[in-house]
Structure formats: C-alpha cells, structure tokens
mmCIF file of C-alpha atoms and ligand atoms in Angstrom:
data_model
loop_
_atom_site.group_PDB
_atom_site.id
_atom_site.type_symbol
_atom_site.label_atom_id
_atom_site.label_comp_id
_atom_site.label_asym_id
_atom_site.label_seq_id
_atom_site.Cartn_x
_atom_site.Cartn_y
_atom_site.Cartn_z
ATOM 1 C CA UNK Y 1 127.934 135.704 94.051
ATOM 2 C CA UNK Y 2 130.244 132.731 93.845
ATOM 3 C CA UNK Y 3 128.956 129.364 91.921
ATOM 4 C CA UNK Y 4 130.692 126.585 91.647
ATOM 5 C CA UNK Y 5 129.285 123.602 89.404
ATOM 6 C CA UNK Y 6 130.382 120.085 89.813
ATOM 7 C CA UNK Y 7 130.092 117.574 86.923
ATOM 8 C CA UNK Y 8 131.364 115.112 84.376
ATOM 9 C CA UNK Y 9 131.020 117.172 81.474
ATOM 10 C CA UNK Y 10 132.636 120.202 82.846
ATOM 11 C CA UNK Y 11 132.688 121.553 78.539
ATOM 12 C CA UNK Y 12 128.882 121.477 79.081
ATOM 13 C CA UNK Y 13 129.095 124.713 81.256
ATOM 14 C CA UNK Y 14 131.469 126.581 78.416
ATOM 15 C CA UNK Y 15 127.807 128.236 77.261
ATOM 16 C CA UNK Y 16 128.144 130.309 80.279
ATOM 17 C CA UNK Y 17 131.124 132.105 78.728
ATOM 18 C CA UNK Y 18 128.611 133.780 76.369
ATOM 19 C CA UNK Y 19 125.633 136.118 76.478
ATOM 20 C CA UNK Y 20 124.495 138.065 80.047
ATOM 21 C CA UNK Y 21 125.924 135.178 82.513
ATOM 22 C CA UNK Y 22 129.308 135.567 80.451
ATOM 23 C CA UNK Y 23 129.382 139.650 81.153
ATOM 24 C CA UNK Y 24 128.353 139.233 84.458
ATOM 25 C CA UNK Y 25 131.600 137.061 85.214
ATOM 26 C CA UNK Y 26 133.690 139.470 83.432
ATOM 27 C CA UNK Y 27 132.548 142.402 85.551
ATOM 28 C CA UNK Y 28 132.902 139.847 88.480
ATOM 29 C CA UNK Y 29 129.321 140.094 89.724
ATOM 30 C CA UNK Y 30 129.367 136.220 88.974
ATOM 31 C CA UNK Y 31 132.187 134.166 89.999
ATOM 32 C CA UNK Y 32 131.492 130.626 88.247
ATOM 33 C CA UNK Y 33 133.753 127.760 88.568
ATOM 34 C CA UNK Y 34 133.446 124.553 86.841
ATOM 35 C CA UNK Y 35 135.079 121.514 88.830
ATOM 36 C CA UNK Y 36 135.401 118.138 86.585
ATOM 37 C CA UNK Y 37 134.209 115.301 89.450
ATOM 38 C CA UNK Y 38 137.367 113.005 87.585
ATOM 39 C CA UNK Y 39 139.829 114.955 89.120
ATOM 40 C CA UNK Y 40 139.060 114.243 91.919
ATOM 41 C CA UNK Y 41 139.257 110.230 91.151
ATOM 42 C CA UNK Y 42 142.606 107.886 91.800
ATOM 43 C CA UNK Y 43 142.651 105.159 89.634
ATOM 44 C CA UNK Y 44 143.578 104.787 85.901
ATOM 45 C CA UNK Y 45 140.034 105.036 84.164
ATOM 46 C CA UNK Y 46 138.683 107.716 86.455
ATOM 47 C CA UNK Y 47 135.686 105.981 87.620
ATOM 48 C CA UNK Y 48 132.744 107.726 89.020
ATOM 49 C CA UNK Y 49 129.969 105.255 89.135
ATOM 50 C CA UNK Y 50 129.328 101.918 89.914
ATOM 51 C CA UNK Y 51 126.225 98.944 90.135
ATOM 52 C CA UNK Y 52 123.876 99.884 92.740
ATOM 53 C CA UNK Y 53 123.021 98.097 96.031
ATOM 54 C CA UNK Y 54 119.857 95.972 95.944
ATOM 55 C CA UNK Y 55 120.208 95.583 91.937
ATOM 56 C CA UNK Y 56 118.290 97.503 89.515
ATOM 57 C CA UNK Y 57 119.254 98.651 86.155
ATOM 58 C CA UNK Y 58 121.527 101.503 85.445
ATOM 59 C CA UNK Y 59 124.459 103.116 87.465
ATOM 60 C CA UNK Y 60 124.950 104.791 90.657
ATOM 61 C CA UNK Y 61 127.918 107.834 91.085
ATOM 62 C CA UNK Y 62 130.064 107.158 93.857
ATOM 63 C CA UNK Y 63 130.563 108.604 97.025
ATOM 64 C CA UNK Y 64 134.296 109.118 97.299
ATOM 65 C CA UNK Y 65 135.128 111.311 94.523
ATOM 66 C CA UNK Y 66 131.749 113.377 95.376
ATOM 67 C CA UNK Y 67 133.156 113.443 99.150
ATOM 68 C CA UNK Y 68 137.066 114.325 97.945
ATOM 69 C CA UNK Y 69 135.316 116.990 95.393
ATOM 70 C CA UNK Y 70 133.446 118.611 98.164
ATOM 71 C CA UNK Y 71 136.058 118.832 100.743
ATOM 72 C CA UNK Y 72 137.760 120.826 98.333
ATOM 73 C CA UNK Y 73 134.603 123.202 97.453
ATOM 74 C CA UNK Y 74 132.730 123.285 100.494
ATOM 75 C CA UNK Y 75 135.899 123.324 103.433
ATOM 76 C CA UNK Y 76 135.886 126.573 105.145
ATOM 77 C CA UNK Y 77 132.828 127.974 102.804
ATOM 78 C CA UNK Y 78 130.367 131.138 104.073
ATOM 79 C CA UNK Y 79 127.534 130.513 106.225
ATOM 80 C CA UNK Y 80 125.078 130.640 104.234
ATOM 81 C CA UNK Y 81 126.153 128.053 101.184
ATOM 82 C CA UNK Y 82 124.023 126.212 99.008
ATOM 83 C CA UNK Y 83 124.290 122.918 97.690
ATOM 84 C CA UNK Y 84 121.686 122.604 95.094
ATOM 85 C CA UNK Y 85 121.349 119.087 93.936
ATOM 86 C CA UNK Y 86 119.295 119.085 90.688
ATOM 87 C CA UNK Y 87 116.644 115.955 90.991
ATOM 88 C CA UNK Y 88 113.811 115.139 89.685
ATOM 89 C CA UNK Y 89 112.917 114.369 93.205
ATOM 90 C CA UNK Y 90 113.452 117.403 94.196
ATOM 91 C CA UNK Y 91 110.933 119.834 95.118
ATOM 92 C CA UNK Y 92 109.742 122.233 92.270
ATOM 93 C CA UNK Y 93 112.106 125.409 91.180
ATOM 94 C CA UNK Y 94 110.223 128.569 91.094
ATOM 95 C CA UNK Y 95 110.501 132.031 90.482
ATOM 96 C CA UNK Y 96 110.801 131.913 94.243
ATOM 97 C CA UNK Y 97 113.231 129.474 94.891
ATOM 98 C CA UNK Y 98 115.223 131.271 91.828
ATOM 99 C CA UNK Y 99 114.690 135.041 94.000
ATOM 100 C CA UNK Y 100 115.935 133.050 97.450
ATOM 101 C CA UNK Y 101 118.729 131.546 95.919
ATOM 102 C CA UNK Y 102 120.014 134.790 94.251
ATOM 103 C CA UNK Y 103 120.363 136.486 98.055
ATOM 104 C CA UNK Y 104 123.030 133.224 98.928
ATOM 105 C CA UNK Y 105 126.249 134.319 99.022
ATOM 106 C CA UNK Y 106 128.062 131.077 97.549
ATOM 107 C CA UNK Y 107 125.964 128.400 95.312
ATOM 108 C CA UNK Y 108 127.330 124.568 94.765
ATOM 109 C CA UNK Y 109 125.357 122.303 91.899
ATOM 110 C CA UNK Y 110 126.177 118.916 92.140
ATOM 111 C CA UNK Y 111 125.499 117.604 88.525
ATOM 112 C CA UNK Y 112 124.460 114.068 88.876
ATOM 113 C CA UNK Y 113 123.168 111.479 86.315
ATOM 114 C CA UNK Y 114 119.852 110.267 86.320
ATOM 115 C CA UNK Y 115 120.204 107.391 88.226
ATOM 116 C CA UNK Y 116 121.527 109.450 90.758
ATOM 117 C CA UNK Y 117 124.480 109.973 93.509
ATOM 118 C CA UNK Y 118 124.889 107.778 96.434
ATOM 119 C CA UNK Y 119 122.352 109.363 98.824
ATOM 120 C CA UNK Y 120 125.245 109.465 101.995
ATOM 121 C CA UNK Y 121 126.760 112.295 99.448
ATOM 122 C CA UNK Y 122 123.801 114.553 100.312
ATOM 123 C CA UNK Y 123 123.840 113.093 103.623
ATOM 124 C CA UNK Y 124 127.050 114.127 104.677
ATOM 125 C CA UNK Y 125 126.680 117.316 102.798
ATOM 126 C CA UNK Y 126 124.021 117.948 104.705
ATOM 127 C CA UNK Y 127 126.300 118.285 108.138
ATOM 128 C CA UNK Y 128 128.410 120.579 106.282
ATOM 129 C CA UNK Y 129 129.395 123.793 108.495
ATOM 130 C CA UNK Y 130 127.602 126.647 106.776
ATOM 131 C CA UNK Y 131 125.957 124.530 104.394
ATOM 132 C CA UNK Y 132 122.094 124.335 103.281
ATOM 133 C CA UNK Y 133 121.182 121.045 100.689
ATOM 134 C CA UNK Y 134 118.182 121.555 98.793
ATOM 135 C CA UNK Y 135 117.313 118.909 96.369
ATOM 136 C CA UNK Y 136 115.552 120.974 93.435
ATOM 137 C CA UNK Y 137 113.589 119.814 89.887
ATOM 138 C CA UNK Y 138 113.339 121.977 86.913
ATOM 139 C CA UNK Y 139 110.191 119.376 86.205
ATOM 140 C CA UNK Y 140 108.678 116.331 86.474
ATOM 141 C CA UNK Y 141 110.315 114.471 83.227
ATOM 142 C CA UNK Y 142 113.498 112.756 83.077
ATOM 143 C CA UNK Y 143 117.274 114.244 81.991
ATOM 144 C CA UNK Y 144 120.151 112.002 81.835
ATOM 145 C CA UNK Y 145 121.695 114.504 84.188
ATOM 146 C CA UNK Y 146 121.423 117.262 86.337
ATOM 147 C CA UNK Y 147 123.765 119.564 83.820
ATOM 148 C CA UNK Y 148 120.841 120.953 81.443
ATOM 149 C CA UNK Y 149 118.715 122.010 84.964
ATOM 150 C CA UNK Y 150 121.602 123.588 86.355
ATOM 151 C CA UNK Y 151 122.122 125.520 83.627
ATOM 152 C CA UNK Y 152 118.565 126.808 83.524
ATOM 153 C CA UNK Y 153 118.642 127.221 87.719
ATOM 154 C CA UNK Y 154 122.117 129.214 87.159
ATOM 155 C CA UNK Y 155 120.542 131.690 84.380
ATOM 156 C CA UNK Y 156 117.671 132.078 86.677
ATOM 157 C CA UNK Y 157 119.237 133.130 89.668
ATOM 158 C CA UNK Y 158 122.241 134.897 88.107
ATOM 159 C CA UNK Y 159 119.623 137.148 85.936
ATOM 160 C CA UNK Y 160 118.632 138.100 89.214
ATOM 161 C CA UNK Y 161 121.962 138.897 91.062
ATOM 162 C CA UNK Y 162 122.700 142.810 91.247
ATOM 163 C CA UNK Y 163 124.103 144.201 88.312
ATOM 164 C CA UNK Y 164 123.686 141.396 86.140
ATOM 165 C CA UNK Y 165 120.502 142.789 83.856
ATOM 166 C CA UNK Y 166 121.194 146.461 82.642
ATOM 167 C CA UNK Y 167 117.290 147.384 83.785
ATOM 168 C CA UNK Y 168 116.312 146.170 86.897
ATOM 169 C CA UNK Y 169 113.018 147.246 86.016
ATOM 170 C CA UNK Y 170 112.728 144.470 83.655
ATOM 171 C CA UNK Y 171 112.856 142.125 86.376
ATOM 172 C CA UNK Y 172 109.778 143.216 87.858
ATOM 173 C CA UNK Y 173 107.134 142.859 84.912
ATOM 174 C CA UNK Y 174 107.730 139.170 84.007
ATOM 175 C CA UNK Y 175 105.898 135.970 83.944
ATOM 176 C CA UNK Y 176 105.454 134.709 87.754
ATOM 177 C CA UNK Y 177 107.269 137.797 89.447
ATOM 178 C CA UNK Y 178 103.499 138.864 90.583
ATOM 179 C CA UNK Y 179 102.276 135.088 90.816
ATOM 180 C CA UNK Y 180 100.581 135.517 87.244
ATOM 181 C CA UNK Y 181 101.595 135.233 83.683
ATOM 182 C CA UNK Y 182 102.837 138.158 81.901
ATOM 183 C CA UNK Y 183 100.378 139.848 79.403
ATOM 184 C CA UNK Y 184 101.327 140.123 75.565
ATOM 185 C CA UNK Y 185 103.577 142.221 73.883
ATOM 186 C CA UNK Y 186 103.690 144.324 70.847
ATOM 187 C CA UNK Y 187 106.608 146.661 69.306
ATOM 188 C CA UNK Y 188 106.187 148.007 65.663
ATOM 189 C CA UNK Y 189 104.795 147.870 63.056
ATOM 190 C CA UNK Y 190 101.263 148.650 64.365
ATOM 191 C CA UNK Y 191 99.949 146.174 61.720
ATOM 192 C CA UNK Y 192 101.581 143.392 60.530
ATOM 193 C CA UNK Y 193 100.125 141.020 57.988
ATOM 194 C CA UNK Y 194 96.803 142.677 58.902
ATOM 195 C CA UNK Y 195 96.987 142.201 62.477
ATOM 196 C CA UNK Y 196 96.604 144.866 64.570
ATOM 197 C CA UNK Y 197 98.117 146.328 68.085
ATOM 198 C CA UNK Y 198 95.831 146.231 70.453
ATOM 199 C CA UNK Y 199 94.338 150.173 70.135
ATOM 200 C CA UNK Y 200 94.495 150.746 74.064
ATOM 201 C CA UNK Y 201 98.149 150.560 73.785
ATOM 202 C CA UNK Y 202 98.523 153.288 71.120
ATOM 203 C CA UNK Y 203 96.079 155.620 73.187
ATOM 204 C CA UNK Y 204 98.953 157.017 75.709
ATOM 205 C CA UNK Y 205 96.168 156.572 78.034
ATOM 206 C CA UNK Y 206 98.545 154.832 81.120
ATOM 207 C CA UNK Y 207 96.007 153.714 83.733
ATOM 208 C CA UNK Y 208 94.120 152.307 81.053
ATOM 209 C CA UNK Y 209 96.894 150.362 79.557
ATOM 210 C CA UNK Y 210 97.743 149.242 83.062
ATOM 211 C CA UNK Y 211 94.024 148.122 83.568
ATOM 212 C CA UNK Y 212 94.333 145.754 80.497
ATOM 213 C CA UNK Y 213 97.423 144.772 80.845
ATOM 214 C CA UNK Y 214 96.349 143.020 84.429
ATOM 215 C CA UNK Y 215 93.352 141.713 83.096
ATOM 216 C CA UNK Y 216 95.238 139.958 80.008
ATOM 217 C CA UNK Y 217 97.522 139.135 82.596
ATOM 218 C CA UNK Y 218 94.934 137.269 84.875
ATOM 219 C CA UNK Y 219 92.285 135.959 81.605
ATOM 220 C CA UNK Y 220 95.774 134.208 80.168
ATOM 221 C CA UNK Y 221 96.390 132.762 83.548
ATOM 222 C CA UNK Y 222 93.052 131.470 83.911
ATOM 223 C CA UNK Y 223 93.054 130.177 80.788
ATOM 224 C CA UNK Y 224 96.856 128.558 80.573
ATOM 225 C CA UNK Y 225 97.882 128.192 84.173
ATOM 226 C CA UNK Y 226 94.715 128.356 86.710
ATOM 227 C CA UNK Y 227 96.793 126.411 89.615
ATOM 228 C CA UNK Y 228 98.692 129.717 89.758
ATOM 229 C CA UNK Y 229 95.711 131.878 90.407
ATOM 230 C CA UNK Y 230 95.558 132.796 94.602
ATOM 231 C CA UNK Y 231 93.025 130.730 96.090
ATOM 232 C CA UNK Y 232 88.758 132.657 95.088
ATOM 233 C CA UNK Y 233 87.570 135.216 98.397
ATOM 234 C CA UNK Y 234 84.473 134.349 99.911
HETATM 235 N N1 LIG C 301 114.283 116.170 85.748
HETATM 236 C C1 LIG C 301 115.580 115.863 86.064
HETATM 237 N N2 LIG C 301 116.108 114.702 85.578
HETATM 238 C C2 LIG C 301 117.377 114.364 85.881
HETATM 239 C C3 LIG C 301 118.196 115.179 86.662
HETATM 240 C C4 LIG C 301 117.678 116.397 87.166
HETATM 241 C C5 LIG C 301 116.359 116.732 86.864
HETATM 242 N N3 LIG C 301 115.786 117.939 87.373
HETATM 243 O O1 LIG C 301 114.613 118.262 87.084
HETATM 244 O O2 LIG C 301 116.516 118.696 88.084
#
C-alpha cells in the first residue's frame, strides 16, 4: 500500500521510521511518503494560511498550495485512492473504517490545522479521477492539527495491511474486531503481589476458557462501553 501524508511539519511523521510501520516500509509492504505543503508555495515566506472570509478568529490554509500539492500526488493516481482528511467534523474512525481503508490501494492524509483548509480543497478533490474524500475524526475533542490523528489512522490501517504484523492471528482477538472489548490478560507469574490468575485459565480446559473469555468480553463491554453492545432480541 502506498501513503502519502501532506503537512507542515513533515519531521512530525519521522516516528514512522521506527517500530512495525518502520519494518513494514523497509520490506516495502508500506510505501509512505511525506510531502512538506511549503514546497509547494511561491513566495518568500512560504505562506500557507491566511484570515478567513466572514471574520472569525484564527487562520484558514489556503487553497493554492493544497491544489499545486495535490496535482502532484493525486495526477494519474489508481482508482481506488483515498483522500482522508482528518477533522473533527469528520465522521467517527473505527475499527471498520481502519479494516476498509487497509484494502485501498493508495492512501492521501491531508494534515490540516484546526481551523481548517479552505473547503473548495476537498471540493475539488472530491472530482478527482479515481479519487474517494472521506473526512474522518479520531474523536470529538480538538488537535491543533490533523498530524497526531493521522498518525494514529496510519498505524491503524498499516497494522492491518498484509505482512505488516508477524501473526495475523493477533489481529483477530482484539478490542472491537468482534464489535466487543477484548477480555483481560494474564502471562506469568501466576501470582503476583497476591493476586491471582484467573484458575480457568490454568485448567487447559479450552472450551471453558473460551466460554469466559466471551463472557468477560461482553460483562466489560456492558460495563465500559454498552453503546457497542448489538441492539437486545425480542
Ligand atoms: N479532533 C481533531 N482536531 C483537529 C484535527 C483533526 C481532528 N481529528 O479528530 O481528526
């Protein structure tokens, strides 16, 4: 999968030279380019925002330098192509949204700040050949930028790309894979500080760990996160 990441602060993205993202570009399963929105300005102090129409406080990014930096990213790009604009009026990111973007073959976050990026950008974007826009928030509080939720959105979806995470099977037992959160885990020592494993999960009985596993699963949902539990049978 290709990503591309457009920003001010391309040094942000530097993290994703380290740890599983960073192996996964080596082995090439992730291409990741970081594009610095500046270059892609004309005059001497490389401006990228200005005062926005109707007044209001704070600044609003531009539209050429956006348009100039996505002409350059986006000409000629798959069918298929992302845009991801991090926002926190976007609609929520999920473990969903995380598992559909992962199947895209190319993925473009436009890091804006908070105050936004002149909404004809995602217009325009929008009439892109082979491009999808989808304005996404990691949650409803406010960043100065979209950087920090991109880099969350990028380790979501790239953990999920191919290749990337040695056991796949991992992938499959974890919080809001099945809709529910993930019950606790233990490794050794059996006690610690007087607290104890949970005895089913020394008994090597399997169905029976399975069995309480799911119900931990669905009493810590209940009890943490009930707006995730499917809708009660009649
Ligand atoms: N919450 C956010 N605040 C600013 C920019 C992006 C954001 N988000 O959630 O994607």
């Amino acid at each position: 999968m290709r990503i591309d990441i457009v920003t001010i602060f391309p040094e942000f993205f530097s993290v994703l030279d380290v740890s599983l993202l960073g192996r996964a570009r080596q082995q090439r399963l992730l291409d990741v380019e970081v594009h610095d929105l500046r270059d892609f300005t004309h005059d001497r102090h490389r401006t990228v925002d200005d005062t926005p129409y109707g007044g209001g406080a704070g600044m609003v990014m531009k539209p050429e330098p956006w348009g100039e930096a996505l002409d350059a990213i986006l000409d000629g790009t798959p069918e298929g192509t992302v845009m991801v604009v991090p926002s926190p009026a976007g609609r929520p990111f999920t473990q969903r949204e995380a598992r559909d973007l992962a199947l895209a073959p190319r993925l473009v976050f436009t890091c804006g700040r908070y105050e936004g990026i002149d909404q004809r950008v995602i217009d325009h974007a929008a009439t892109r050949p082979g491009v999808e826009v989808r304005e996404v928030s990691l949650g409803d509080y406010v960043l100065n930028g979209g950087e920090v939720a991109a880099m969350a959105m990028i380790e979501a979806v790239g953990r999920l790309v191919p290749g990337v995470v040695g056991n796949p099977e991992s992938l499959t037992e974890e919080s809001h894979e099945d809709g529910l959160l993930e019950y606790p885990s233990y490794t050794k020592p059996s006690v610690w500080r007087e607290h104890e494993v949970p005895p089913i999960l020394l008994s090597g009985n399997h169905g029976a760990i399975e069995a309480w596993r799911r119900e931990q699963q669905l009493e810590r949902t209940r009890r943490v996160r009930p707006d995730l539990l499917p809708p009660a049978t009649d």
